[in-house]
PDB file of C-alpha atoms in Angstrom:
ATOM      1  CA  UNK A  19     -31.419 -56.110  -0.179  1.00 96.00           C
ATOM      2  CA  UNK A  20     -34.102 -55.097  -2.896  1.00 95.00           C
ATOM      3  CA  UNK A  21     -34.520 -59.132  -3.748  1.00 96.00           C
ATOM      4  CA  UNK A  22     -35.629 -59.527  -0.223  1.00 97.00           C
ATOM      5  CA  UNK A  23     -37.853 -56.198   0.084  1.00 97.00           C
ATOM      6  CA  UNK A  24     -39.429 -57.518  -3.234  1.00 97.00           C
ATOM      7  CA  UNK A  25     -40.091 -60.742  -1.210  1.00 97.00           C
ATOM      8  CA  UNK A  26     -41.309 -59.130   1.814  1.00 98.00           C
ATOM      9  CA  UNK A  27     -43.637 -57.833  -0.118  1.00 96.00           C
ATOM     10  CA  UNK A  28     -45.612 -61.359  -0.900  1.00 96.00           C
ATOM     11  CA  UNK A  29     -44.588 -62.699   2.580  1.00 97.00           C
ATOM     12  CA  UNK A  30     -45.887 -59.606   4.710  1.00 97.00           C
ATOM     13  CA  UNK A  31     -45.988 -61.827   7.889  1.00 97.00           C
ATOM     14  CA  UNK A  32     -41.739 -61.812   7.945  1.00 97.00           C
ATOM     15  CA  UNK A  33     -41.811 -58.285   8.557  1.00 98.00           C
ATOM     16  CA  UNK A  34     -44.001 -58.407  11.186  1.00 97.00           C
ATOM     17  CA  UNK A  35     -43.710 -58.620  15.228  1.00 95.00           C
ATOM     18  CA  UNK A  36     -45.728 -59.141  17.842  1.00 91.00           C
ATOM     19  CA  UNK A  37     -47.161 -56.419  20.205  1.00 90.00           C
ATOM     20  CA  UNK A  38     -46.077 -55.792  23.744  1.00 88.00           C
ATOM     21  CA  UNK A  39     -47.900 -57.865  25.270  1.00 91.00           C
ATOM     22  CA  UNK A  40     -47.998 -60.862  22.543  1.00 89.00           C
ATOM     23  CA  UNK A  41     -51.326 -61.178  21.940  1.00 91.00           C
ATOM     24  CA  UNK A  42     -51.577 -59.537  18.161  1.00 93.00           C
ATOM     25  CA  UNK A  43     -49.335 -59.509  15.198  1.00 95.00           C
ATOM     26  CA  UNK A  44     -48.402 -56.145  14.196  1.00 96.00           C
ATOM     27  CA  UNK A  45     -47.219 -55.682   9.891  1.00 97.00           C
ATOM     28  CA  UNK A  46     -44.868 -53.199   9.535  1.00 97.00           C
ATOM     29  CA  UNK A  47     -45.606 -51.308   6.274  1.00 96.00           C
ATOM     30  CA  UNK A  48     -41.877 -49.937   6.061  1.00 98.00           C
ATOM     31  CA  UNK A  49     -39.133 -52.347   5.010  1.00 98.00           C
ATOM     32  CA  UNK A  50     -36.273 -51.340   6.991  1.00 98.00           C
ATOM     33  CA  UNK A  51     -33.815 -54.044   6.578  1.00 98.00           C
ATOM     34  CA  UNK A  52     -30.891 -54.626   8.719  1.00 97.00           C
ATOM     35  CA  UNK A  53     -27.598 -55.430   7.664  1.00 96.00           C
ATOM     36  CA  UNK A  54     -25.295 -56.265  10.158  1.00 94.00           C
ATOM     37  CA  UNK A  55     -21.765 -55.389  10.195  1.00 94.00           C
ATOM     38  CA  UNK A  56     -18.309 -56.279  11.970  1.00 91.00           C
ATOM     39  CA  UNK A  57     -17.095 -52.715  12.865  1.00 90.00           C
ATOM     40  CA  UNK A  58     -13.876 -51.761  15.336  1.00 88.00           C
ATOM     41  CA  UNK A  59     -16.941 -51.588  17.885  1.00 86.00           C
ATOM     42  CA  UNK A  60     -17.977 -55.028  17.565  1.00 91.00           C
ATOM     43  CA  UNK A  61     -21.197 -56.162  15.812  1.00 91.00           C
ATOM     44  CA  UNK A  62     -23.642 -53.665  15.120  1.00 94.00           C
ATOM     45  CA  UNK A  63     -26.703 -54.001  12.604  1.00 95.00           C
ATOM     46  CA  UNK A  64     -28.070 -50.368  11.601  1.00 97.00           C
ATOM     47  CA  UNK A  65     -31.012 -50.174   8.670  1.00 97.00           C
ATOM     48  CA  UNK A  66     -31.185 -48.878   5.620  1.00 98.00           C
ATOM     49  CA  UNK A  67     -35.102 -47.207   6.060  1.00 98.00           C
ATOM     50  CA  UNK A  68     -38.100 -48.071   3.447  1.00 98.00           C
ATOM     51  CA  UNK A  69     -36.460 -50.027   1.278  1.00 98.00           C
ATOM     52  CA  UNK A  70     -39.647 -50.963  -0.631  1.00 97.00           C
ATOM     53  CA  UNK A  71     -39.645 -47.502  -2.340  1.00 96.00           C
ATOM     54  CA  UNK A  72     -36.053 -47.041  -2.600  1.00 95.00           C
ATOM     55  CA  UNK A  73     -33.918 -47.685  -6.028  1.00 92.00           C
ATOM     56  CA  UNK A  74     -31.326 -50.241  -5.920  1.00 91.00           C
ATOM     57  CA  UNK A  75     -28.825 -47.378  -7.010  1.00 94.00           C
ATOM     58  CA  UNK A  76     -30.574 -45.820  -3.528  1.00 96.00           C
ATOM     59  CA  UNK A  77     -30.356 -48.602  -1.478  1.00 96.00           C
ATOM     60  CA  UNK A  78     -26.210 -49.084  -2.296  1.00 96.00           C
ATOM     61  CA  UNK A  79     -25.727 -44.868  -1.494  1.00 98.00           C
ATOM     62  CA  UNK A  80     -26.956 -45.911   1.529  1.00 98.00           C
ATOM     63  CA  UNK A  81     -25.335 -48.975   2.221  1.00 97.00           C
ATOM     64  CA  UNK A  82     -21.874 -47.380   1.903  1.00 97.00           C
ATOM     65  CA  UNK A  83     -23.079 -44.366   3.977  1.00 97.00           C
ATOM     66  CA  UNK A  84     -23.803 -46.985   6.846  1.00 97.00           C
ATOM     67  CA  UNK A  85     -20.626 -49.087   6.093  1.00 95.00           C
ATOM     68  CA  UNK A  86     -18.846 -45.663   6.265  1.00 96.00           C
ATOM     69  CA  UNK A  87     -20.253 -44.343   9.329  1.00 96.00           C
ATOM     70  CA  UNK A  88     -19.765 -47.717  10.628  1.00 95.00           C
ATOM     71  CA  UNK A  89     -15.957 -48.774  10.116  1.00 94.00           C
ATOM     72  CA  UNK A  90     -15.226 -44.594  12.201  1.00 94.00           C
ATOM     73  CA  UNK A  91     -17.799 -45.236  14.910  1.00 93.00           C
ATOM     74  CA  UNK A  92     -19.909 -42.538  13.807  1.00 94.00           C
ATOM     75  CA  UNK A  93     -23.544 -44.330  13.601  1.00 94.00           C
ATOM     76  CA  UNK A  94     -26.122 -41.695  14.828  1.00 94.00           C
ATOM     77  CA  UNK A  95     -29.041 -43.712  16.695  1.00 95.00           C
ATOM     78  CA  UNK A  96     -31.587 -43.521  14.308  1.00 96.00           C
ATOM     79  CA  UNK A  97     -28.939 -44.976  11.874  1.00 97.00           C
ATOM     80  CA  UNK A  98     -29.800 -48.004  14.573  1.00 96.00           C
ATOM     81  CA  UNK A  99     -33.565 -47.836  15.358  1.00 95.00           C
ATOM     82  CA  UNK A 100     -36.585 -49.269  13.733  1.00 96.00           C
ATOM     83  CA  UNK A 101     -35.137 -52.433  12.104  1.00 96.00           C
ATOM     84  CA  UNK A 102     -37.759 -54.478  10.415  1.00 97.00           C
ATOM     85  CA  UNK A 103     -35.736 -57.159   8.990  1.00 97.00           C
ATOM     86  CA  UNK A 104     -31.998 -58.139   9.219  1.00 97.00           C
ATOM     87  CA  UNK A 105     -30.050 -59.772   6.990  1.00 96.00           C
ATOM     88  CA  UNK A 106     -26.226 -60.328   7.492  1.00 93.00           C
ATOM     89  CA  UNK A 107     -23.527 -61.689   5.017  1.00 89.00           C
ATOM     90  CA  UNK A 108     -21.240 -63.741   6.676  1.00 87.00           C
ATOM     91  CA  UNK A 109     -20.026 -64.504   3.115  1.00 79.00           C
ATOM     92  CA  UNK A 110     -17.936 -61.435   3.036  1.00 83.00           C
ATOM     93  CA  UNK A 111     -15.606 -62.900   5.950  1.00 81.00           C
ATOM     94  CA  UNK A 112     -15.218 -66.640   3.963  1.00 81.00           C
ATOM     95  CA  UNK A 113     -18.173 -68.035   5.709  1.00 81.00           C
ATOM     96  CA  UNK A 114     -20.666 -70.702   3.786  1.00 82.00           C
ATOM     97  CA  UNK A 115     -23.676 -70.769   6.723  1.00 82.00           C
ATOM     98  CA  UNK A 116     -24.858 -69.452   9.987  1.00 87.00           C
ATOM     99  CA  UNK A 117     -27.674 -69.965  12.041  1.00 88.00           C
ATOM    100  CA  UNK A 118     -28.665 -66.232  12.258  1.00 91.00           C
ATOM    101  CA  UNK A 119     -29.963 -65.023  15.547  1.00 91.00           C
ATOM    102  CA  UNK A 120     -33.254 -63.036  15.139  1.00 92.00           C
ATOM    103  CA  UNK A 121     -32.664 -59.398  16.688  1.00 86.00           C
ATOM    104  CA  UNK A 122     -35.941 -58.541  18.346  1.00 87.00           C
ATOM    105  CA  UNK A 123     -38.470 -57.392  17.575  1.00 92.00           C
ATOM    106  CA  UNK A 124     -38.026 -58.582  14.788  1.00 94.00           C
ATOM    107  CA  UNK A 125     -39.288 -62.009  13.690  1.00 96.00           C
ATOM    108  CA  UNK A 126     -36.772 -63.192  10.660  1.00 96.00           C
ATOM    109  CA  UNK A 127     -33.275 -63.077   9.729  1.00 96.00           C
ATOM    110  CA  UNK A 128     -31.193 -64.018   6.774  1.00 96.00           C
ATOM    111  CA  UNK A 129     -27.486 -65.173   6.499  1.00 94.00           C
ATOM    112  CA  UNK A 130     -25.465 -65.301   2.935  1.00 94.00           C
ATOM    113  CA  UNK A 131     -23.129 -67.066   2.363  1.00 92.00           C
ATOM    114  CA  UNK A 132     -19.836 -66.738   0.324  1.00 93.00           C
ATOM    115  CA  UNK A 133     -20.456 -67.488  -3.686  1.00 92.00           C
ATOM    116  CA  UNK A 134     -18.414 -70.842  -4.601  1.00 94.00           C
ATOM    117  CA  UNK A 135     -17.685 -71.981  -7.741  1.00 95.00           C
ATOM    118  CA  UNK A 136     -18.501 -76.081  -7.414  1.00 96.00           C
ATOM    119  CA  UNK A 137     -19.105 -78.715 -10.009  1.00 97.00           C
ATOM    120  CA  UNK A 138     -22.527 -79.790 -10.541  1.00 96.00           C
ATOM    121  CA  UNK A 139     -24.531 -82.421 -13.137  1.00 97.00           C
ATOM    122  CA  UNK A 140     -25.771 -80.433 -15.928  1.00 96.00           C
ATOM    123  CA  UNK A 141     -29.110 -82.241 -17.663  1.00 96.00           C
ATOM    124  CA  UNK A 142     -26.572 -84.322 -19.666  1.00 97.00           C
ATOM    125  CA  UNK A 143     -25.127 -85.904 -17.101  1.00 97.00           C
ATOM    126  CA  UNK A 144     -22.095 -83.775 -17.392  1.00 97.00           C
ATOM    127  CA  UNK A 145     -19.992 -82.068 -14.703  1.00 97.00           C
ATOM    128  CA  UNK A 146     -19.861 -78.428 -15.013  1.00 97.00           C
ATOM    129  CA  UNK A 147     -19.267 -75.657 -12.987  1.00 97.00           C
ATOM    130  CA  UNK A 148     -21.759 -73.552 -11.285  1.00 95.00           C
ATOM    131  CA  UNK A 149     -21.425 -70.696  -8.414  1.00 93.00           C
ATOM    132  CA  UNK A 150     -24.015 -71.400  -5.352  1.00 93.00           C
ATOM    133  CA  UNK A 151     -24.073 -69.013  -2.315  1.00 93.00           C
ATOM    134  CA  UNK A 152     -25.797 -70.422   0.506  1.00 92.00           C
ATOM    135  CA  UNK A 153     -28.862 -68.235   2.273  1.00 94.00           C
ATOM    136  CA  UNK A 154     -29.395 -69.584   5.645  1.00 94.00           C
ATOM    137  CA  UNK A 155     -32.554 -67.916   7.681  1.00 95.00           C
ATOM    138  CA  UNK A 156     -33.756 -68.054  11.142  1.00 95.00           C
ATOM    139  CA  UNK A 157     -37.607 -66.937  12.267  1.00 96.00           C
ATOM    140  CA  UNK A 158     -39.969 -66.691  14.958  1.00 95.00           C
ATOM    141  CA  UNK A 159     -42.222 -69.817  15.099  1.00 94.00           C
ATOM    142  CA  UNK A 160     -44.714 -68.371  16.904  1.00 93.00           C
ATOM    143  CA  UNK A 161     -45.371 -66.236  14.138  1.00 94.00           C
ATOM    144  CA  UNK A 162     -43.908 -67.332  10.942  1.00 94.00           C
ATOM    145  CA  UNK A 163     -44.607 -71.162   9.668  1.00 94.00           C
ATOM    146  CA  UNK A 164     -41.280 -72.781   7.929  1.00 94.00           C
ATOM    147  CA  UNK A 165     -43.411 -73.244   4.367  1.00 96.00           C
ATOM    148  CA  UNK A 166     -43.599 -69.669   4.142  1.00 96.00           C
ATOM    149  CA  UNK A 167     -39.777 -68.792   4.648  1.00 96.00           C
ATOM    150  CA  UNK A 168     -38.722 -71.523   2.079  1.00 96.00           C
ATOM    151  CA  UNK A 169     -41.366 -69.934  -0.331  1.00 97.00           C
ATOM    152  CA  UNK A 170     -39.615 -66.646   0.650  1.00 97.00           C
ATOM    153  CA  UNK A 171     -36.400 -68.203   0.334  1.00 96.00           C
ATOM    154  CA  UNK A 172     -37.487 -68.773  -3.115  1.00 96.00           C
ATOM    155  CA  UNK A 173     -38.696 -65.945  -4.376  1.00 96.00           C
ATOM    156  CA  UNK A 174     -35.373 -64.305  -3.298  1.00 96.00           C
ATOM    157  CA  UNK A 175     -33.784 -66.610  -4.821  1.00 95.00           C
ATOM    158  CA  UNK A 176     -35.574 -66.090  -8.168  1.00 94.00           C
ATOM    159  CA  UNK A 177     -34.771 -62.104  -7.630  1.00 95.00           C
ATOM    160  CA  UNK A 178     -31.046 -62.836  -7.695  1.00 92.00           C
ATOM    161  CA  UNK A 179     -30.737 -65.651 -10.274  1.00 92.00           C
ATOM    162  CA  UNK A 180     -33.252 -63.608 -12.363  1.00 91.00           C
ATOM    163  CA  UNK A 181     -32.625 -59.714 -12.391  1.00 89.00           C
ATOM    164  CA  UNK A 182     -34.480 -58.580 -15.244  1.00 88.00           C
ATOM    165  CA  UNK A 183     -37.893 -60.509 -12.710  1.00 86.00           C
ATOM    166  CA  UNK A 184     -36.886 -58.144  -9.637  1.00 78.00           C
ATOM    167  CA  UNK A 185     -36.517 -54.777 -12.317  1.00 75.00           C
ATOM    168  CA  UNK A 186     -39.797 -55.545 -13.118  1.00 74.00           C
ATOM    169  CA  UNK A 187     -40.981 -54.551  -9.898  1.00 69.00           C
ATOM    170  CA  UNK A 188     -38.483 -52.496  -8.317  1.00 59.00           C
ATOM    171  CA  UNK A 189     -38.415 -48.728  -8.204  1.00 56.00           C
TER     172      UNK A 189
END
């Protein structure tokens, strides 16, 4: 959740969405990033608020509050308004990839996958094995341009494969 805040950061245009009437892009200065989550109620994707100037210790207090209030039904509304950005992990359930649906008025969502443990070619030629998790995204077109989520994709990327890069600028 902070990789991709970090990211949202150089790719301002993903947390965007367009006015009422479509005729201006409007940048949201909060990060409130969606997470959705399979609840006795069905699907429901509630935000963890400003993200950009929370810790990551932060960010997972409130993760389990929402997961909490989640799994009993008790999600207040503004626990569900104001969503920014969504992200879901359909990992958690055994899946690989997903072809998110963008909630809007939003304009980009993200999907992660399971971790696997798979063989690979190291740069010796030999097999060894590496753990891959997938990230599959969806955006508006209209808005966003497909070079600037796969540099996005990237830079999350980066964040999770390289911590001690993301620390740097995190809270």
């Amino acid at each position: 959740i902070k990789a991709i805040s970090l990211a949202l950061k150089q790719y301002p245009i993903l947390n965007s969405q367009l006015s009422a009437d479509q005729s201006q892009i409007i940048y949201k200065a909060a990060h409130n990033i969606g997470i959705a989550m399979d609840t006795p109620q069905g699907l429901i994707v509630p935000n963890i608020k400003n993200v950009e100037s929370k810790s990551i210790l932060e960010i997972a207090q409130e993760l389990t509050r929402l997961m909490d209030l989640g799994a009993s039904g008790k999600l207040g509304v503004n626990d569900l308004k104001g969503g920014t950005f969504s992200i879901s992990n359909v990992g958690v359930i055994g899946g690989t990839y997903a072809s998110p649906v963008i909630v809007p008025p939003e304009v980009c969502i993200g999907a992660i996958g399971k971790m696997q443990k798979v063989p690979r070619f190291d740069k010796e030629d030999n097999v060894v094995a590496v753990h891959i998790m997938t990230m599959s995204w969806s955006a508006d077109h209209r808005i966003v341009d497909g070079a600037s989520i796969a540099r996005f994709s990237n830079l999350v990327k980066q964040y999770i494969e390289e911590p001690a890069s993301m620390l740097m600028h995190a809270k």
